[in-house]
Amino acid sequence: MARSHRHTIRVRYGESDQMGFAHHGAYVTWLEEARIEWLRAAGTSYRELEASGVLMPVIECQVRYRKPLRFDDVVELETGIVESGPSRVTFATAIRSGGELRAEGRVTVAAVTREGRPTRLPAGLVELLG
Amino acid sequence: MARSHRHTIRVRYGESDQMGFAHHGAYVTWLEEARIEWLRAAGTSYRELEASGVLMPVIECQVRYRKPLRFDDVVELETGIVESGPSRVTFATAIRSGGELRAEGRVTVAAVTREGRPTRLPAGLVELLG
Amino acid sequence: MARSHRHTIRVRYGESDQMGFAHHGAYVTWLEEARIEWLRAAGTSYRELEASGVLMPVIECQVRYRKPLRFDDVVELETGIVESGPSRVTFATAIRSGGELRAEGRVTVAAVTREGRPTRLPAGLVELLG
Amino acid sequence: MARSHRHTIRVRYGESDQMGFAHHGAYVTWLEEARIEWLRAAGTSYRELEASGVLMPVIECQVRYRKPLRFDDVVELETGIVESGPSRVTFATAIRSGGELRAEGRVTVAAVTREGRPTRLPAGLVELLG
């Protein structure tokens, strides 16, 4: 994964469930936070991207859970780009804690206009993706 | 509470936390669902209200937790209006399960325009509030 | 999908995001609710399953988003089993609204003991899966 | 507020709603994170507290929303203790962004055993509270 970016979060209490583990739904939120921080590290603000009229909704999301995480665990998310086309990008994220792989995420987003029509990725982002 | 409305939900698994109880944050979401169903029962769609340009953000929210709820519990929310003014309304909700009071919520919303300026409650709603 | 079960939810306000659509993370929660209702319709309470010492954590989760959903939309989730082994089951769910397919989910859960060791699916469930 | 602690978060995308603001329910989660960080700064791990058999469920929660927050806003939560008794503590949190007060939270937690019986606050915490 070229241009990978590492982002750290800590599991919130409300993200735990009655099994005593971080609920599987919480990971989806962390992946989103990690993508937004990847963009920031690459010099792009997703907030400004939306303000400029380009939305990037998720069109596919996949998570493989290897080993549970718990409340208060410090978690590192290493995110990179694994595929890109004129109007979509696929991010892959390795989710680690205590030096171990805990889960893997893969999320594809597509560029659309505010009216929901497909559009091209912003030029700055395309350049970044090489 | 005049014009009270009863709405039933079931505690979601992801709403449980590692104590084995419904997380206190989940109640806030249920109160919102109960207010929206109160409005629907009163003949008003909150979705259409927003589409017409009147937003009703929460300006104060209070919950008292009496006895815990658990995943899969069936919960009844009885909601009514306890106060209203030209541009705000306070809803009170009794949260019950198994015939017992489990929590009480009190939420005040204020009518604002899409630009965030205070505005009057929609005429239809004022009429309802008598 | 044999033994499919239909469960209906309504998109909560708090599940919407600033794009004006249901946030992609909310679907994961709906899929969980749909699985639990599938089990209930099949005569199994997931709550009792956990109480008896069998947990069924998610080990893989995938969602394909076809067309956005919005706050207040009524959504039908049709869930069935597409694969099963001695200690795992894969559920597939079609997410529809207004007569249209909006998203597809596929979630695999694995039976483990409270200590986290793999275990066999409960006999009653295996029988159901034929 | 003596012994106040400052904790910083950034509003997550999934915490925004279709008004374009941070959803009021998200604040409750931030207040919880801020309390846990207050305890950590005071030398107490809430995780270890629970492991030792003392749970601290929320028994009352109140939030006043002054001015909206948006996705990607950096938010500072300044938390202190405003009241305490043998088995309960009330935390107050000022929520600020861009140098302005945006909301105020007040949350009371009560010490209970794993069986749900009221218990005394841990000695270390009482000492801290003076």
PDB file of N, CA, C and O in Angstrom, chain A residues 9-10 12-15 26 29-30 32-33 36-37 40 45-47 50 55 70-74, chain D residues 9-10 12-15 26 29-30 32-33 36-37 40 45-47 50 55 70-74:
ATOM      1  N   ILE A   9      -6.900   5.563  17.238  1.00  0.00           N
ATOM      2  CA  ILE A   9      -8.109   5.875  17.996  1.00  0.00           C
ATOM      3  C   ILE A   9      -8.077   5.038  19.282  1.00  0.00           C
ATOM      4  O   ILE A   9      -7.258   4.131  19.428  1.00  0.00           O
ATOM      5  N   ARG A  10      -8.968   5.333  20.207  1.00  0.00           N
ATOM      6  CA  ARG A  10      -9.120   4.528  21.408  1.00  0.00           C
ATOM      7  C   ARG A  10     -10.580   4.071  21.437  1.00  0.00           C
ATOM      8  O   ARG A  10     -11.475   4.876  21.164  1.00  0.00           O
ATOM      9  N   ARG A  12     -14.159   3.569  22.394  1.00  0.00           N
ATOM     10  CA  ARG A  12     -15.058   4.269  23.321  1.00  0.00           C
ATOM     11  C   ARG A  12     -15.886   3.263  24.124  1.00  0.00           C
ATOM     12  O   ARG A  12     -16.206   2.186  23.629  1.00  0.00           O
ATOM     13  N   TYR A  13     -16.288   3.667  25.320  1.00  0.00           N
ATOM     14  CA  TYR A  13     -17.109   2.769  26.152  1.00  0.00           C
ATOM     15  C   TYR A  13     -18.405   2.392  25.429  1.00  0.00           C
ATOM     16  O   TYR A  13     -18.808   1.224  25.401  1.00  0.00           O
ATOM     17  N   GLY A  14     -19.043   3.377  24.848  1.00  0.00           N
ATOM     18  CA  GLY A  14     -20.319   3.144  24.161  1.00  0.00           C
ATOM     19  C   GLY A  14     -20.168   2.270  22.921  1.00  0.00           C
ATOM     20  O   GLY A  14     -21.160   1.837  22.333  1.00  0.00           O
ATOM     21  N   GLU A  15     -18.928   2.028  22.490  1.00  0.00           N
ATOM     22  CA  GLU A  15     -18.681   1.145  21.348  1.00  0.00           C
ATOM     23  C   GLU A  15     -18.560  -0.312  21.774  1.00  0.00           C
ATOM     24  O   GLU A  15     -18.512  -1.198  20.929  1.00  0.00           O
ATOM     25  N   ALA A  26     -18.846  -0.515  15.077  1.00  0.00           N
ATOM     26  CA  ALA A  26     -17.960   0.613  15.387  1.00  0.00           C
ATOM     27  C   ALA A  26     -16.791   0.700  14.407  1.00  0.00           C
ATOM     28  O   ALA A  26     -16.330   1.785  14.060  1.00  0.00           O
ATOM     29  N   THR A  29     -17.198   2.996  11.443  1.00  0.00           N
ATOM     30  CA  THR A  29     -16.998   4.407  11.784  1.00  0.00           C
ATOM     31  C   THR A  29     -15.504   4.739  11.850  1.00  0.00           C
ATOM     32  O   THR A  29     -15.070   5.804  11.406  1.00  0.00           O
ATOM     33  N   TRP A  30     -14.716   3.828  12.410  1.00  0.00           N
ATOM     34  CA  TRP A  30     -13.266   4.065  12.502  1.00  0.00           C
ATOM     35  C   TRP A  30     -12.649   4.112  11.100  1.00  0.00           C
ATOM     36  O   TRP A  30     -11.753   4.911  10.834  1.00  0.00           O
ATOM     37  N   GLU A  32     -14.053   5.093   8.423  1.00  0.00           N
ATOM     38  CA  GLU A  32     -14.394   6.392   7.847  1.00  0.00           C
ATOM     39  C   GLU A  32     -13.460   7.476   8.382  1.00  0.00           C
ATOM     40  O   GLU A  32     -12.944   8.292   7.622  1.00  0.00           O
ATOM     41  N   GLU A  33     -13.253   7.469   9.696  1.00  0.00           N
ATOM     42  CA  GLU A  33     -12.344   8.452  10.295  1.00  0.00           C
ATOM     43  C   GLU A  33     -10.936   8.303   9.690  1.00  0.00           C
ATOM     44  O   GLU A  33     -10.278   9.291   9.377  1.00  0.00           O
ATOM     45  N   ILE A  36     -10.746   9.809   6.163  1.00  0.00           N
ATOM     46  CA  ILE A  36     -10.735  11.270   6.217  1.00  0.00           C
ATOM     47  C   ILE A  36      -9.360  11.768   6.651  1.00  0.00           C
ATOM     48  O   ILE A  36      -8.852  12.756   6.121  1.00  0.00           O
ATOM     49  N   GLU A  37      -8.711  11.060   7.564  1.00  0.00           N
ATOM     50  CA  GLU A  37      -7.363  11.448   7.985  1.00  0.00           C
ATOM     51  C   GLU A  37      -6.332  11.129   6.898  1.00  0.00           C
ATOM     52  O   GLU A  37      -5.343  11.838   6.761  1.00  0.00           O
ATOM     53  N   ARG A  40      -6.607  14.063   4.670  1.00  0.00           N
ATOM     54  CA  ARG A  40      -5.987  15.236   5.287  1.00  0.00           C
ATOM     55  C   ARG A  40      -4.464  15.158   5.166  1.00  0.00           C
ATOM     56  O   ARG A  40      -3.810  16.137   4.791  1.00  0.00           O
ATOM     57  N   SER A  45      -8.925  18.199   2.201  1.00  0.00           N
ATOM     58  CA  SER A  45      -9.913  18.190   3.279  1.00  0.00           C
ATOM     59  C   SER A  45     -11.220  17.653   2.713  1.00  0.00           C
ATOM     60  O   SER A  45     -11.780  18.217   1.771  1.00  0.00           O
ATOM     61  N   TYR A  46     -11.733  16.572   3.300  1.00  0.00           N
ATOM     62  CA  TYR A  46     -13.001  16.032   2.793  1.00  0.00           C
ATOM     63  C   TYR A  46     -14.128  17.041   3.010  1.00  0.00           C
ATOM     64  O   TYR A  46     -15.045  17.150   2.206  1.00  0.00           O
ATOM     65  N   ARG A  47     -14.029  17.808   4.079  1.00  0.00           N
ATOM     66  CA  ARG A  47     -15.026  18.857   4.337  1.00  0.00           C
ATOM     67  C   ARG A  47     -15.065  19.855   3.170  1.00  0.00           C
ATOM     68  O   ARG A  47     -16.129  20.215   2.693  1.00  0.00           O
ATOM     69  N   GLU A  50     -16.571  18.316  -0.050  1.00  0.00           N
ATOM     70  CA  GLU A  50     -18.040  18.369  -0.055  1.00  0.00           C
ATOM     71  C   GLU A  50     -18.533  19.798  -0.305  1.00  0.00           C
ATOM     72  O   GLU A  50     -19.501  19.999  -1.040  1.00  0.00           O
ATOM     73  N   LEU A  55     -19.337  14.868  -3.496  1.00  0.00           N
ATOM     74  CA  LEU A  55     -19.577  13.964  -2.373  1.00  0.00           C
ATOM     75  C   LEU A  55     -18.914  12.628  -2.686  1.00  0.00           C
ATOM     76  O   LEU A  55     -18.778  12.258  -3.847  1.00  0.00           O
ATOM     77  N   ARG A  70     -11.309  -4.399  22.723  1.00  0.00           N
ATOM     78  CA  ARG A  70     -12.102  -4.082  23.905  1.00  0.00           C
ATOM     79  C   ARG A  70     -12.102  -2.586  24.178  1.00  0.00           C
ATOM     80  O   ARG A  70     -11.228  -1.870  23.710  1.00  0.00           O
ATOM     81  N   PHE A  71     -13.056  -2.167  24.967  1.00  0.00           N
ATOM     82  CA  PHE A  71     -13.104  -0.789  25.464  1.00  0.00           C
ATOM     83  C   PHE A  71     -11.724  -0.372  25.965  1.00  0.00           C
ATOM     84  O   PHE A  71     -11.074  -1.151  26.664  1.00  0.00           O
ATOM     85  N   ASP A  72     -11.310   0.834  25.605  1.00  0.00           N
ATOM     86  CA  ASP A  72     -10.085   1.467  26.092  1.00  0.00           C
ATOM     87  C   ASP A  72      -8.838   1.003  25.338  1.00  0.00           C
ATOM     88  O   ASP A  72      -7.757   1.568  25.559  1.00  0.00           O
ATOM     89  N   ASP A  73      -8.976  -0.009  24.469  1.00  0.00           N
ATOM     90  CA  ASP A  73      -7.826  -0.419  23.661  1.00  0.00           C
ATOM     91  C   ASP A  73      -7.405   0.732  22.744  1.00  0.00           C
ATOM     92  O   ASP A  73      -8.250   1.438  22.182  1.00  0.00           O
ATOM     93  N   VAL A  74      -6.101   0.892  22.600  1.00  0.00           N
ATOM     94  CA  VAL A  74      -5.571   1.853  21.639  1.00  0.00           C
ATOM     95  C   VAL A  74      -5.403   1.106  20.324  1.00  0.00           C
ATOM     96  O   VAL A  74      -4.827   0.017  20.295  1.00  0.00           O
TER      97      VAL A  74
ATOM     98  N   ILE D   9     -11.596  16.299  20.880  1.00  0.00           N
ATOM     99  CA  ILE D   9     -12.075  15.328  19.891  1.00  0.00           C
ATOM    100  C   ILE D   9     -12.319  16.084  18.571  1.00  0.00           C
ATOM    101  O   ILE D   9     -12.300  17.310  18.526  1.00  0.00           O
ATOM    102  N   ARG D  10     -12.544  15.329  17.512  1.00  0.00           N
ATOM    103  CA  ARG D  10     -12.923  15.932  16.237  1.00  0.00           C
ATOM    104  C   ARG D  10     -14.246  15.297  15.838  1.00  0.00           C
ATOM    105  O   ARG D  10     -14.393  14.079  15.957  1.00  0.00           O
ATOM    106  N   ARG D  12     -16.892  13.358  14.051  1.00  0.00           N
ATOM    107  CA  ARG D  12     -16.849  12.330  13.003  1.00  0.00           C
ATOM    108  C   ARG D  12     -17.933  12.579  11.942  1.00  0.00           C
ATOM    109  O   ARG D  12     -18.990  13.123  12.260  1.00  0.00           O
ATOM    110  N   TYR D  13     -17.677  12.121  10.731  1.00  0.00           N
ATOM    111  CA  TYR D  13     -18.668  12.304   9.663  1.00  0.00           C
ATOM    112  C   TYR D  13     -19.999  11.653  10.043  1.00  0.00           C
ATOM    113  O   TYR D  13     -21.067  12.243   9.882  1.00  0.00           O
ATOM    114  N   GLY D  14     -19.929  10.443  10.553  1.00  0.00           N
ATOM    115  CA  GLY D  14     -21.144   9.711  10.919  1.00  0.00           C
ATOM    116  C   GLY D  14     -21.900  10.341  12.079  1.00  0.00           C
ATOM    117  O   GLY D  14     -23.024   9.947  12.371  1.00  0.00           O
ATOM    118  N   GLU D  15     -21.280  11.313  12.740  1.00  0.00           N
ATOM    119  CA  GLU D  15     -21.960  12.023  13.834  1.00  0.00           C
ATOM    120  C   GLU D  15     -22.758  13.219  13.316  1.00  0.00           C
ATOM    121  O   GLU D  15     -23.504  13.832  14.077  1.00  0.00           O
ATOM    122  N   ALA D  26     -24.605  12.580  19.725  1.00  0.00           N
ATOM    123  CA  ALA D  26     -23.153  12.367  19.721  1.00  0.00           C
ATOM    124  C   ALA D  26     -22.495  13.001  20.951  1.00  0.00           C
ATOM    125  O   ALA D  26     -21.518  12.473  21.482  1.00  0.00           O
ATOM    126  N   THR D  29     -21.904  10.764  23.934  1.00  0.00           N
ATOM    127  CA  THR D  29     -20.741   9.902  23.762  1.00  0.00           C
ATOM    128  C   THR D  29     -19.446  10.656  24.067  1.00  0.00           C
ATOM    129  O   THR D  29     -18.531  10.115  24.700  1.00  0.00           O
ATOM    130  N   TRP D  30     -19.376  11.909  23.619  1.00  0.00           N
ATOM    131  CA  TRP D  30     -18.168  12.709  23.889  1.00  0.00           C
ATOM    132  C   TRP D  30     -18.022  12.967  25.392  1.00  0.00           C
ATOM    133  O   TRP D  30     -16.917  12.950  25.922  1.00  0.00           O
ATOM    134  N   GLU D  32     -18.959  11.066  27.750  1.00  0.00           N
ATOM    135  CA  GLU D  32     -18.464   9.823  28.355  1.00  0.00           C
ATOM    136  C   GLU D  32     -16.962   9.692  28.152  1.00  0.00           C
ATOM    137  O   GLU D  32     -16.209   9.381  29.083  1.00  0.00           O
ATOM    138  N   GLU D  33     -16.499   9.960  26.929  1.00  0.00           N
ATOM    139  CA  GLU D  33     -15.065   9.898  26.639  1.00  0.00           C
ATOM    140  C   GLU D  33     -14.312  10.900  27.523  1.00  0.00           C
ATOM    141  O   GLU D  33     -13.244  10.587  28.063  1.00  0.00           O
ATOM    142  N   ILE D  36     -13.985   9.603  31.129  1.00  0.00           N
ATOM    143  CA  ILE D  36     -12.983   8.536  31.203  1.00  0.00           C
ATOM    144  C   ILE D  36     -11.572   9.129  31.146  1.00  0.00           C
ATOM    145  O   ILE D  36     -10.674   8.686  31.866  1.00  0.00           O
ATOM    146  N   GLU D  37     -11.390  10.171  30.340  1.00  0.00           N
ATOM    147  CA  GLU D  37     -10.077  10.827  30.272  1.00  0.00           C
ATOM    148  C   GLU D  37      -9.806  11.651  31.539  1.00  0.00           C
ATOM    149  O   GLU D  37      -8.664  11.765  31.958  1.00  0.00           O
ATOM    150  N   ARG D  40      -8.544   9.120  33.893  1.00  0.00           N
ATOM    151  CA  ARG D  40      -7.174   8.714  33.549  1.00  0.00           C
ATOM    152  C   ARG D  40      -6.183   9.786  33.997  1.00  0.00           C
ATOM    153  O   ARG D  40      -5.148   9.471  34.591  1.00  0.00           O
ATOM    154  N   SER D  45      -7.965   4.289  36.120  1.00  0.00           N
ATOM    155  CA  SER D  45      -8.420   3.746  34.850  1.00  0.00           C
ATOM    156  C   SER D  45      -9.838   3.211  35.051  1.00  0.00           C
ATOM    157  O   SER D  45     -10.056   2.339  35.895  1.00  0.00           O
ATOM    158  N   TYR D  46     -10.792   3.719  34.280  1.00  0.00           N
ATOM    159  CA  TYR D  46     -12.161   3.227  34.427  1.00  0.00           C
ATOM    160  C   TYR D  46     -12.231   1.745  34.062  1.00  0.00           C
ATOM    161  O   TYR D  46     -12.980   0.976  34.655  1.00  0.00           O
ATOM    162  N   ARG D  47     -11.407   1.342  33.108  1.00  0.00           N
ATOM    163  CA  ARG D  47     -11.345  -0.073  32.736  1.00  0.00           C
ATOM    164  C   ARG D  47     -10.977  -0.941  33.929  1.00  0.00           C
ATOM    165  O   ARG D  47     -11.593  -1.974  34.182  1.00  0.00           O
ATOM    166  N   GLU D  50     -13.790  -1.126  36.592  1.00  0.00           N
ATOM    167  CA  GLU D  50     -14.797  -2.152  36.260  1.00  0.00           C
ATOM    168  C   GLU D  50     -14.236  -3.549  36.507  1.00  0.00           C
ATOM    169  O   GLU D  50     -14.949  -4.414  37.013  1.00  0.00           O
ATOM    170  N   LEU D  55     -18.840  -0.738  38.982  1.00  0.00           N
ATOM    171  CA  LEU D  55     -19.367  -0.136  37.756  1.00  0.00           C
ATOM    172  C   LEU D  55     -19.861   1.267  38.094  1.00  0.00           C
ATOM    173  O   LEU D  55     -20.278   1.522  39.219  1.00  0.00           O
ATOM    174  N   ARG D  70     -20.133  21.188  13.672  1.00  0.00           N
ATOM    175  CA  ARG D  70     -20.223  20.533  12.376  1.00  0.00           C
ATOM    176  C   ARG D  70     -19.161  19.443  12.242  1.00  0.00           C
ATOM    177  O   ARG D  70     -18.167  19.467  12.955  1.00  0.00           O
ATOM    178  N   PHE D  71     -19.368  18.564  11.286  1.00  0.00           N
ATOM    179  CA  PHE D  71     -18.369  17.555  10.926  1.00  0.00           C
ATOM    180  C   PHE D  71     -16.999  18.211  10.805  1.00  0.00           C
ATOM    181  O   PHE D  71     -16.885  19.279  10.204  1.00  0.00           O
ATOM    182  N   ASP D  72     -15.981  17.570  11.335  1.00  0.00           N
ATOM    183  CA  ASP D  72     -14.578  17.970  11.207  1.00  0.00           C
ATOM    184  C   ASP D  72     -14.185  19.091  12.173  1.00  0.00           C
ATOM    185  O   ASP D  72     -13.002  19.419  12.257  1.00  0.00           O
ATOM    186  N   ASP D  73     -15.148  19.668  12.903  1.00  0.00           N
ATOM    187  CA  ASP D  73     -14.794  20.674  13.912  1.00  0.00           C
ATOM    188  C   ASP D  73     -13.939  20.023  14.993  1.00  0.00           C
ATOM    189  O   ASP D  73     -14.192  18.880  15.398  1.00  0.00           O
ATOM    190  N   VAL D  74     -12.945  20.756  15.452  1.00  0.00           N
ATOM    191  CA  VAL D  74     -12.143  20.321  16.584  1.00  0.00           C
ATOM    192  C   VAL D  74     -12.828  20.877  17.832  1.00  0.00           C
ATOM    193  O   VAL D  74     -13.149  22.060  17.888  1.00  0.00           O
TER     194      VAL D  74
END
